[in-house]
Each structure stands twice: as structure tokens, then as C-alpha cells.
Short mmCIF file of C-alpha atoms in Angstrom, two decimals:
data_model
loop_
_atom_site.label_atom_id
_atom_site.label_comp_id
_atom_site.label_asym_id
_atom_site.label_seq_id
_atom_site.Cartn_x
_atom_site.Cartn_y
_atom_site.Cartn_z
CA MET A 1 0.00 0.00 0.00
CA THR A 2 1.45 3.40 -0.94
CA ASP A 3 0.96 6.70 0.87
CA ALA A 4 -1.51 7.64 -1.83
CA HIS A 5 -3.93 4.85 -0.92
CA PRO A 6 -7.18 6.52 0.13
CA PHE A 7 -8.00 3.98 2.83
CA LYS A 8 -7.54 6.57 5.58
CA SER A 9 -10.17 8.90 4.18
CA HIS A 10 -12.57 6.00 3.57
CA MET A 11 -12.14 4.77 7.14
CA GLU A 12 -12.59 8.35 8.38
CA ARG A 13 -15.93 8.35 6.56
CA ALA A 14 -16.87 5.09 8.28
CA LEU A 15 -15.85 6.57 11.65
CA THR A 16 -18.11 9.57 10.98
CA GLU A 17 -20.99 7.12 10.44
CA ALA A 18 -20.03 5.30 13.65
CA ARG A 19 -20.13 8.58 15.62
CA ALA A 20 -23.54 9.42 14.11
CA ALA A 21 -24.81 5.96 15.11
CA GLY A 22 -23.63 6.52 18.68
CA ALA A 23 -25.39 9.90 18.75
CA ARG A 24 -28.62 8.07 17.80
CA GLY A 25 -28.17 5.69 20.74
CA GLU A 26 -26.98 2.84 18.53
CA VAL A 27 -23.78 0.85 19.11
CA PRO A 28 -21.30 3.10 17.28
CA VAL A 29 -20.23 1.14 14.20
CA GLY A 30 -20.06 2.62 10.72
CA ALA A 31 -19.41 1.25 7.24
CA VAL A 32 -18.73 2.46 3.71
CA ILE A 33 -18.66 0.72 0.33
CA ILE A 34 -16.32 2.02 -2.36
CA ALA A 35 -16.80 1.02 -5.99
CA ARG A 36 -13.94 -0.14 -8.16
CA ASP A 37 -13.71 3.38 -9.64
CA GLY A 38 -13.34 4.97 -6.19
CA ALA A 39 -16.93 6.27 -5.91
CA VAL A 40 -18.70 6.01 -2.55
CA LEU A 41 -21.55 3.58 -3.23
CA ALA A 42 -23.08 3.59 0.25
CA GLN A 43 -22.32 4.71 3.79
CA ASN A 44 -24.30 4.05 6.94
CA GLY A 45 -24.15 3.18 10.62
CA ASN A 46 -25.92 0.70 12.88
CA ARG A 47 -29.68 1.17 12.97
CA THR A 48 -30.88 -1.93 14.82
CA ARG A 49 -32.77 0.05 17.47
CA GLU A 50 -34.19 2.70 15.16
CA ARG A 51 -35.51 0.10 12.72
CA ALA A 52 -36.31 -2.63 15.27
CA ASP A 53 -34.30 -4.91 13.00
CA PRO A 54 -31.58 -7.20 14.39
CA THR A 55 -30.08 -7.47 10.90
CA ALA A 56 -29.60 -3.71 10.50
CA HIS A 57 -25.86 -3.72 11.23
CA ALA A 58 -23.86 -1.07 9.37
CA GLU A 59 -22.31 -3.62 6.98
CA MET A 60 -25.68 -5.14 6.05
CA LEU A 61 -27.19 -1.73 5.35
CA VAL A 62 -24.38 -0.59 3.05
CA ILE A 63 -24.34 -3.91 1.18
CA ARG A 64 -28.09 -3.72 0.61
CA GLU A 65 -27.91 -0.06 -0.42
CA ALA A 66 -25.00 -0.58 -2.82
CA CYS A 67 -26.70 -3.61 -4.42
CA ALA A 68 -29.95 -1.64 -4.79
CA GLN A 69 -28.03 1.19 -6.48
CA LEU A 70 -26.37 -1.18 -8.93
CA GLY A 71 -29.37 -3.49 -9.34
CA ALA A 72 -27.03 -6.40 -8.74
CA GLU A 73 -26.58 -9.12 -6.13
CA ARG A 74 -22.81 -8.91 -6.35
CA LEU A 75 -20.47 -6.01 -5.72
CA ILE A 76 -17.57 -7.30 -7.81
CA GLY A 77 -14.40 -5.27 -7.22
CA ALA A 78 -15.90 -3.21 -4.41
CA ASP A 79 -14.26 -2.51 -1.05
CA LEU A 80 -15.99 -2.43 2.31
CA TYR A 81 -14.68 -0.35 5.21
CA VAL A 82 -16.11 -0.93 8.68
CA THR A 83 -14.95 0.38 12.03
CA LEU A 84 -15.29 -2.95 13.90
CA GLU A 85 -14.56 -6.59 13.05
CA PRO A 86 -17.74 -7.93 11.39
CA CYS A 87 -19.93 -10.45 13.21
CA PRO A 88 -20.60 -13.79 11.45
CA MET A 89 -23.85 -12.48 9.92
CA CYS A 90 -22.05 -9.57 8.28
CA ALA A 91 -18.98 -11.62 7.36
CA ALA A 92 -21.15 -14.11 5.45
CA ALA A 93 -23.05 -11.26 3.76
CA ILE A 94 -19.70 -9.76 2.68
CA SER A 95 -18.82 -13.11 1.16
CA ASN A 96 -22.24 -13.49 -0.52
CA ALA A 97 -21.86 -10.00 -2.04
CA ARG A 98 -18.39 -10.91 -3.38
CA ILE A 99 -16.75 -7.86 -1.78
CA ALA A 100 -13.14 -7.75 -3.03
CA ARG A 101 -11.40 -6.16 -0.04
CA LEU A 102 -12.45 -5.76 3.58
CA TYR A 103 -10.81 -3.08 5.72
CA TYR A 104 -11.77 -3.11 9.36
CA GLY A 105 -10.84 -1.25 12.51
CA ALA A 106 -10.93 -2.75 15.99
CA ALA A 107 -10.96 -6.49 16.65
CA ASP A 108 -14.13 -7.72 18.38
CA PRO A 109 -13.26 -10.56 20.78
CA LYS A 110 -16.85 -10.53 22.11
CA SER A 111 -18.81 -10.92 18.86
CA GLY A 112 -16.34 -11.04 15.96
CA GLY A 113 -16.72 -13.66 13.27
CA ILE A 114 -13.52 -13.34 11.22
CA ALA A 115 -10.35 -13.56 13.30
CA GLN A 116 -12.06 -15.46 16.11
CA GLY A 117 -15.07 -17.59 16.95
CA PRO A 118 -16.68 -19.00 13.80
CA ARG A 119 -13.96 -17.55 11.48
CA VAL A 120 -16.50 -17.44 8.69
CA PHE A 121 -13.98 -17.04 5.85
CA SER A 122 -11.86 -20.01 6.97
CA HIS A 123 -14.04 -22.96 5.93
CA PRO A 124 -14.78 -24.72 2.63
CA GLN A 125 -18.43 -23.59 3.07
CA CYS A 126 -17.25 -20.02 2.37
CA HIS A 127 -17.39 -19.55 -1.39
CA HIS A 128 -15.63 -16.17 -1.54
CA ARG A 129 -13.01 -14.75 0.80
CA PRO A 130 -12.16 -11.06 0.47
CA GLU A 131 -8.66 -9.73 0.97
CA ILE A 132 -8.60 -8.57 4.59
CA TYR A 133 -6.83 -5.56 6.13
CA ASP A 134 -7.41 -5.23 9.85
CA GLU A 135 -6.43 -2.72 12.54
CA ILE A 136 -7.19 0.32 10.35
CA ALA A 137 -7.75 3.26 12.74
CA ALA A 138 -8.49 0.64 15.39
CA GLY A 139 -7.70 3.01 18.27
CA GLU A 140 -10.37 5.53 17.25
CA SER A 141 -12.94 2.80 16.71
CA GLU A 142 -12.20 1.25 20.11
CA ALA A 143 -12.37 4.61 21.85
CA LEU A 144 -15.81 5.27 20.35
CA LEU A 145 -17.13 1.92 21.57
CA ARG A 146 -15.54 2.29 25.01
CA ASP A 147 -17.00 5.76 25.50
CA PHE A 148 -20.42 4.56 24.33
CA PHE A 149 -20.58 1.61 26.72
CA SER A 150 -19.11 3.51 29.67
CA GLY A 151 -21.77 6.18 29.02
CA LEU A 152 -24.47 3.50 29.18
CA ARG A 153 -23.12 2.28 32.50
CA ALA A 154 -22.99 5.83 33.86
CA ASP A 155 -26.67 6.31 32.94
CA ARG A 156 -27.75 3.46 35.20
CA MET B 1 -42.35 -34.07 20.99
CA THR B 2 -45.91 -35.45 20.97
CA ASP B 3 -48.02 -36.33 17.96
CA ALA B 4 -49.94 -33.13 18.56
CA HIS B 5 -46.91 -30.94 17.89
CA PRO B 6 -47.71 -28.76 14.88
CA PHE B 7 -44.18 -28.79 13.48
CA LYS B 8 -45.28 -30.79 10.44
CA SER B 9 -47.83 -28.22 9.33
CA HIS B 10 -45.39 -25.36 9.97
CA MET B 11 -42.70 -27.09 7.90
CA GLU B 12 -45.30 -27.78 5.20
CA ARG B 13 -45.92 -24.02 5.10
CA ALA B 14 -42.17 -23.42 4.73
CA LEU B 15 -42.05 -25.99 1.91
CA THR B 16 -44.88 -24.16 0.14
CA GLU B 17 -42.77 -20.99 0.31
CA ALA B 18 -39.75 -22.93 -0.99
CA ARG B 19 -41.77 -24.19 -3.98
CA ALA B 20 -42.98 -20.65 -4.71
CA ALA B 21 -39.39 -19.40 -4.58
CA GLY B 22 -38.34 -22.07 -7.08
CA ALA B 23 -41.20 -21.06 -9.37
CA ARG B 24 -39.82 -17.50 -9.30
CA GLY B 25 -36.39 -18.77 -10.38
CA GLU B 26 -34.92 -18.44 -6.89
CA VAL B 27 -33.09 -21.22 -5.05
CA PRO B 28 -36.07 -23.01 -3.44
CA VAL B 29 -35.78 -22.32 0.27
CA GLY B 30 -38.69 -21.21 2.44
CA ALA B 31 -39.09 -20.09 6.05
CA VAL B 32 -41.81 -19.39 8.59
CA ILE B 33 -41.78 -17.74 12.02
CA ILE B 34 -44.30 -18.86 14.61
CA ALA B 35 -45.03 -16.73 17.67
CA ARG B 36 -45.14 -18.16 21.17
CA ASP B 37 -48.99 -18.29 20.92
CA GLY B 38 -48.84 -20.32 17.69
CA ALA B 39 -49.65 -17.46 15.30
CA VAL B 40 -47.79 -17.29 11.97
CA LEU B 41 -45.77 -14.07 12.28
CA ALA B 42 -44.11 -14.21 8.85
CA GLN B 43 -43.55 -16.57 5.94
CA ASN B 44 -41.40 -16.05 2.86
CA GLY B 45 -38.98 -17.63 0.43
CA ASN B 46 -35.65 -16.63 -1.07
CA ARG B 47 -35.79 -13.39 -3.02
CA THR B 48 -32.12 -12.63 -3.69
CA ARG B 49 -32.56 -12.39 -7.47
CA GLU B 50 -35.89 -10.56 -7.44
CA ARG B 51 -34.60 -7.94 -5.01
CA ALA B 52 -30.98 -7.91 -6.22
CA ASP B 53 -30.09 -8.36 -2.55
CA PRO B 54 -27.58 -11.01 -1.43
CA THR B 55 -29.00 -10.79 2.11
CA ALA B 56 -32.57 -11.65 1.02
CA HIS B 57 -32.48 -15.28 2.16
CA ALA B 58 -35.80 -16.70 3.37
CA GLU B 59 -34.70 -16.64 7.04
CA MET B 60 -33.56 -13.01 6.89
CA LEU B 61 -36.81 -11.91 5.28
CA VAL B 62 -39.05 -13.59 7.86
CA ILE B 63 -36.94 -12.31 10.77
CA ARG B 64 -37.14 -8.75 9.44
CA GLU B 65 -40.86 -9.04 8.76
CA ALA B 66 -41.67 -10.53 12.17
CA CYS B 67 -39.59 -7.86 13.95
CA ALA B 68 -41.31 -5.12 11.93
CA GLN B 69 -44.69 -6.53 12.91
CA LEU B 70 -43.82 -6.60 16.59
CA GLY B 71 -41.77 -3.39 16.55
CA ALA B 72 -39.04 -5.28 18.39
CA GLU B 73 -35.47 -6.36 17.71
CA ARG B 74 -35.99 -9.66 19.49
CA LEU B 75 -38.43 -12.47 18.82
CA ILE B 76 -38.41 -13.95 22.32
CA GLY B 77 -40.15 -17.33 22.43
CA ALA B 78 -40.63 -17.53 18.65
CA ASP B 79 -39.82 -20.55 16.48
CA LEU B 80 -38.25 -20.45 13.01
CA TYR B 81 -38.89 -23.19 10.46
CA VAL B 82 -36.69 -23.31 7.35
CA THR B 83 -36.41 -25.98 4.69
CA LEU B 84 -32.58 -25.95 4.51
CA GLU B 85 -29.79 -25.67 7.07
CA PRO B 86 -29.15 -21.93 7.50
CA CYS B 87 -25.95 -20.36 6.17
CA PRO B 88 -23.74 -18.50 8.68
CA MET B 89 -25.40 -15.15 7.85
CA CYS B 90 -28.84 -16.50 8.69
CA ALA B 91 -27.61 -18.51 11.68
CA ALA B 92 -26.13 -15.38 13.25
CA ALA B 93 -29.31 -13.41 12.49
CA ILE B 94 -31.35 -16.16 14.20
CA SER B 95 -29.10 -15.77 17.23
CA ASN B 96 -29.31 -11.95 17.17
CA ALA B 97 -33.12 -12.18 17.02
CA ARG B 98 -33.15 -14.55 20.03
CA ILE B 99 -35.23 -17.17 18.21
CA ALA B 100 -36.13 -19.87 20.78
CA ARG B 101 -36.29 -22.95 18.56
CA LEU B 102 -34.94 -23.62 15.07
CA TYR B 103 -36.45 -26.41 12.98
CA TYR B 104 -34.72 -27.11 9.71
CA GLY B 105 -35.00 -29.59 6.88
CA ALA B 106 -32.08 -30.76 4.76
CA ALA B 107 -28.47 -30.43 5.84
CA ASP B 108 -26.39 -28.15 3.59
CA PRO B 109 -22.84 -29.52 3.31
CA LYS B 110 -22.05 -26.90 0.66
CA SER B 111 -23.03 -23.70 2.46
CA GLY B 112 -24.40 -24.63 5.90
CA GLY B 113 -23.27 -22.74 8.96
CA ILE B 114 -24.68 -24.75 11.86
CA ALA B 115 -23.75 -28.43 11.78
CA GLN B 116 -20.67 -27.84 9.63
CA GLY B 117 -18.19 -25.18 8.53
CA PRO B 118 -18.27 -22.16 10.85
CA ARG B 119 -20.77 -23.81 13.27
CA VAL B 120 -21.99 -20.38 14.27
CA PHE B 121 -23.79 -21.46 17.45
CA SER B 122 -20.79 -23.36 18.79
CA HIS B 123 -18.49 -20.53 19.90
CA PRO B 124 -18.37 -18.19 22.90
CA GLN B 125 -18.94 -15.29 20.42
CA CYS B 126 -22.51 -16.60 19.96
CA HIS B 127 -24.63 -14.94 22.64
CA HIS B 128 -27.80 -16.97 22.11
CA ARG B 129 -28.17 -20.53 20.86
CA PRO B 130 -31.67 -21.71 19.90
CA GLU B 131 -32.84 -25.25 20.53
CA ILE B 132 -32.23 -27.05 17.23
CA TYR B 133 -34.32 -29.75 15.54
CA ASP B 134 -32.88 -30.87 12.21
CA GLU B 135 -33.94 -33.30 9.48
CA ILE B 136 -37.60 -32.15 9.53
CA ALA B 137 -39.10 -33.14 6.15
CA ALA B 138 -35.53 -33.21 4.87
CA GLY B 139 -36.37 -35.51 1.96
CA GLU B 140 -38.91 -33.11 0.48
CA SER B 141 -36.57 -30.16 0.90
CA GLU B 142 -33.69 -32.01 -0.75
CA ALA B 143 -35.88 -33.14 -3.65
CA LEU B 144 -36.95 -29.54 -4.30
CA LEU B 145 -33.33 -28.36 -4.41
CA ARG B 146 -32.19 -31.29 -6.53
CA ASP B 147 -34.96 -30.75 -9.08
CA PHE B 148 -34.21 -27.03 -9.20
CA PHE B 149 -30.51 -27.43 -9.86
CA SER B 150 -30.95 -30.30 -12.34
CA GLY B 151 -33.46 -28.08 -14.17
CA LEU B 152 -30.84 -25.32 -14.35
CA ARG B 153 -28.31 -27.72 -15.83
CA ALA B 154 -30.88 -28.98 -18.36
CA ASP B 155 -31.48 -25.36 -19.48
CA ARG B 156 -27.87 -24.92 -20.51
#
């Protein structure tokens, strides 16, 4: 990766979505999908509470939005940026959508599905494994989550 | 399980949705969610092609529909019937939705996420594991899938 790689600005965009999610009372996770040509196809944050939908994780929302935009089930050549390690639901959706590269921030020992637990991409039942770049702006992502959950505890 | 258990009629409903999905040109998988009081909360089949949405598996659709109906992120006490072993995306969504009991038909050695591959419910990162009843009307479910895919090959 050269200095010119725009992954920092894409992850900054995902972090902005994570902060907006936290401000809505959602677990602060944000995601962005970038098309092969560099265009932002979709950006969103967690909306599980707002939509009363346990599938409305940031990654799921941007995948669905990007596919709707393109009218296609597959996002060939696209990159997904997300501030936290995806859970197994989102990891499998990333595989189903044929995302080319996955950039994520903080590891998620509690609910992660990639580097721990079910390791969704590490079985023959996974038909597409993206290239994976982890620990991108992980400190900022972790700080957001820590502040959010310590705020919840303080409210009690 | 007693003879009076209605799981056969619920799975028959899921099979009807699977057949309808196949007739639409979708992989023939169907799902149903039954509330604690026995009411049918949602029923649907795969719609990934129709909606250009790689997350539109039968299980995801019925979970989202049932949650929308109840205005809740969790389907406490509800049962999910699906004709095929869920993939890891759907398995994790079933866990997130706190489904009480999962009844499924055929095993899916190719893409399953429960009894093989990532075994989503079998890790500490899984925060809720439903009771699982497999091989319910598995023969009918398998025959539907086999006919569908042999039909696709014959079309070529």
C-alpha cells in the first residue's frame, strides 16, 4: 500500500458514520462501500434500534444499499470499510456479495466472526473470501465503543 | 415431541414458500416464524434475485418481517422453520433475534453454517443458541433443491 492509498479517508468516513450511530443511541459502528472506480456507493451506521431490525448492522445496510443502487446481487471489485470486526452475519453477507477487499478497525473478541469464533472465511463452506486488512484506525474505533458503553453504565 | 406438535404443518408451510421461490427462479428455500402463541408471524422464500439483494435469504426476510410486525429487535419465544440448514449469515441473524427454537430440513454440506463449517452457534462469540431440531421433512426439501438445480443444468 502506498501513501496515496485513500484507505484513511474511507475509514474516516466510516468513523463519521459510527459517531452518528452513537449519537442516535446505537452501538457506534459505521461502514462504507467504495466502488472499483473509487466512488462512494453507500455509507451508513448501525440502525438496529431505530428500525427494530436485528439485521440492520452497518455492513448489512451498506451492502443492501449498494446492491440496490447497482441493481445487482454482487459487488464485484468493491471494497468495504467498517470500524469494527464484522460479526458472522455480516462476514457471510460480505462473502455473498463478493466484496473484493475488507478493511476493518478494531478487533471484536466478544462478537467477531472473522479472526475469532466461527472464522467465517476459513471454511470450505465459504465460497468467496475477500482480501482482509485489519487494525485500520483501530484506536479511534475502540475509543468510540468504550465511550459509548461507559456512558451507558454511567446512565444506570 | 408429541403427535400433537404442529411442526409438520409449519414445515409444510415453509415448503410451500420454498416451492414458490423455485417457481420465481430463486433457489427453493422457504421459512416461517411462529409466535409463542402459535400465530404465523411471517412466511417467505428466497428473493435474492428478485430484489438484487444477497441478504434476502428466506430466514432473513421472515426475521425482518416478524420484527417489523412486533416493533421489536428480538423475537423472544418464537420458532423459526426453514427448509434448509441456514448459512452463517442466517444462523447469526437467528441468534441476534433470540429465536427460541430452530427447525430445519435438509443439511447443507455446501453452504451450511450450523452443523458444519463455521458452526456459528458453537463458539463463545454466539450470545444466544436456539434449541435445534434438524432433518424435519428433509427428503422433500432435498428433492426440491435437486430438481431445481438439475433443471438449471438442463437449461444450458
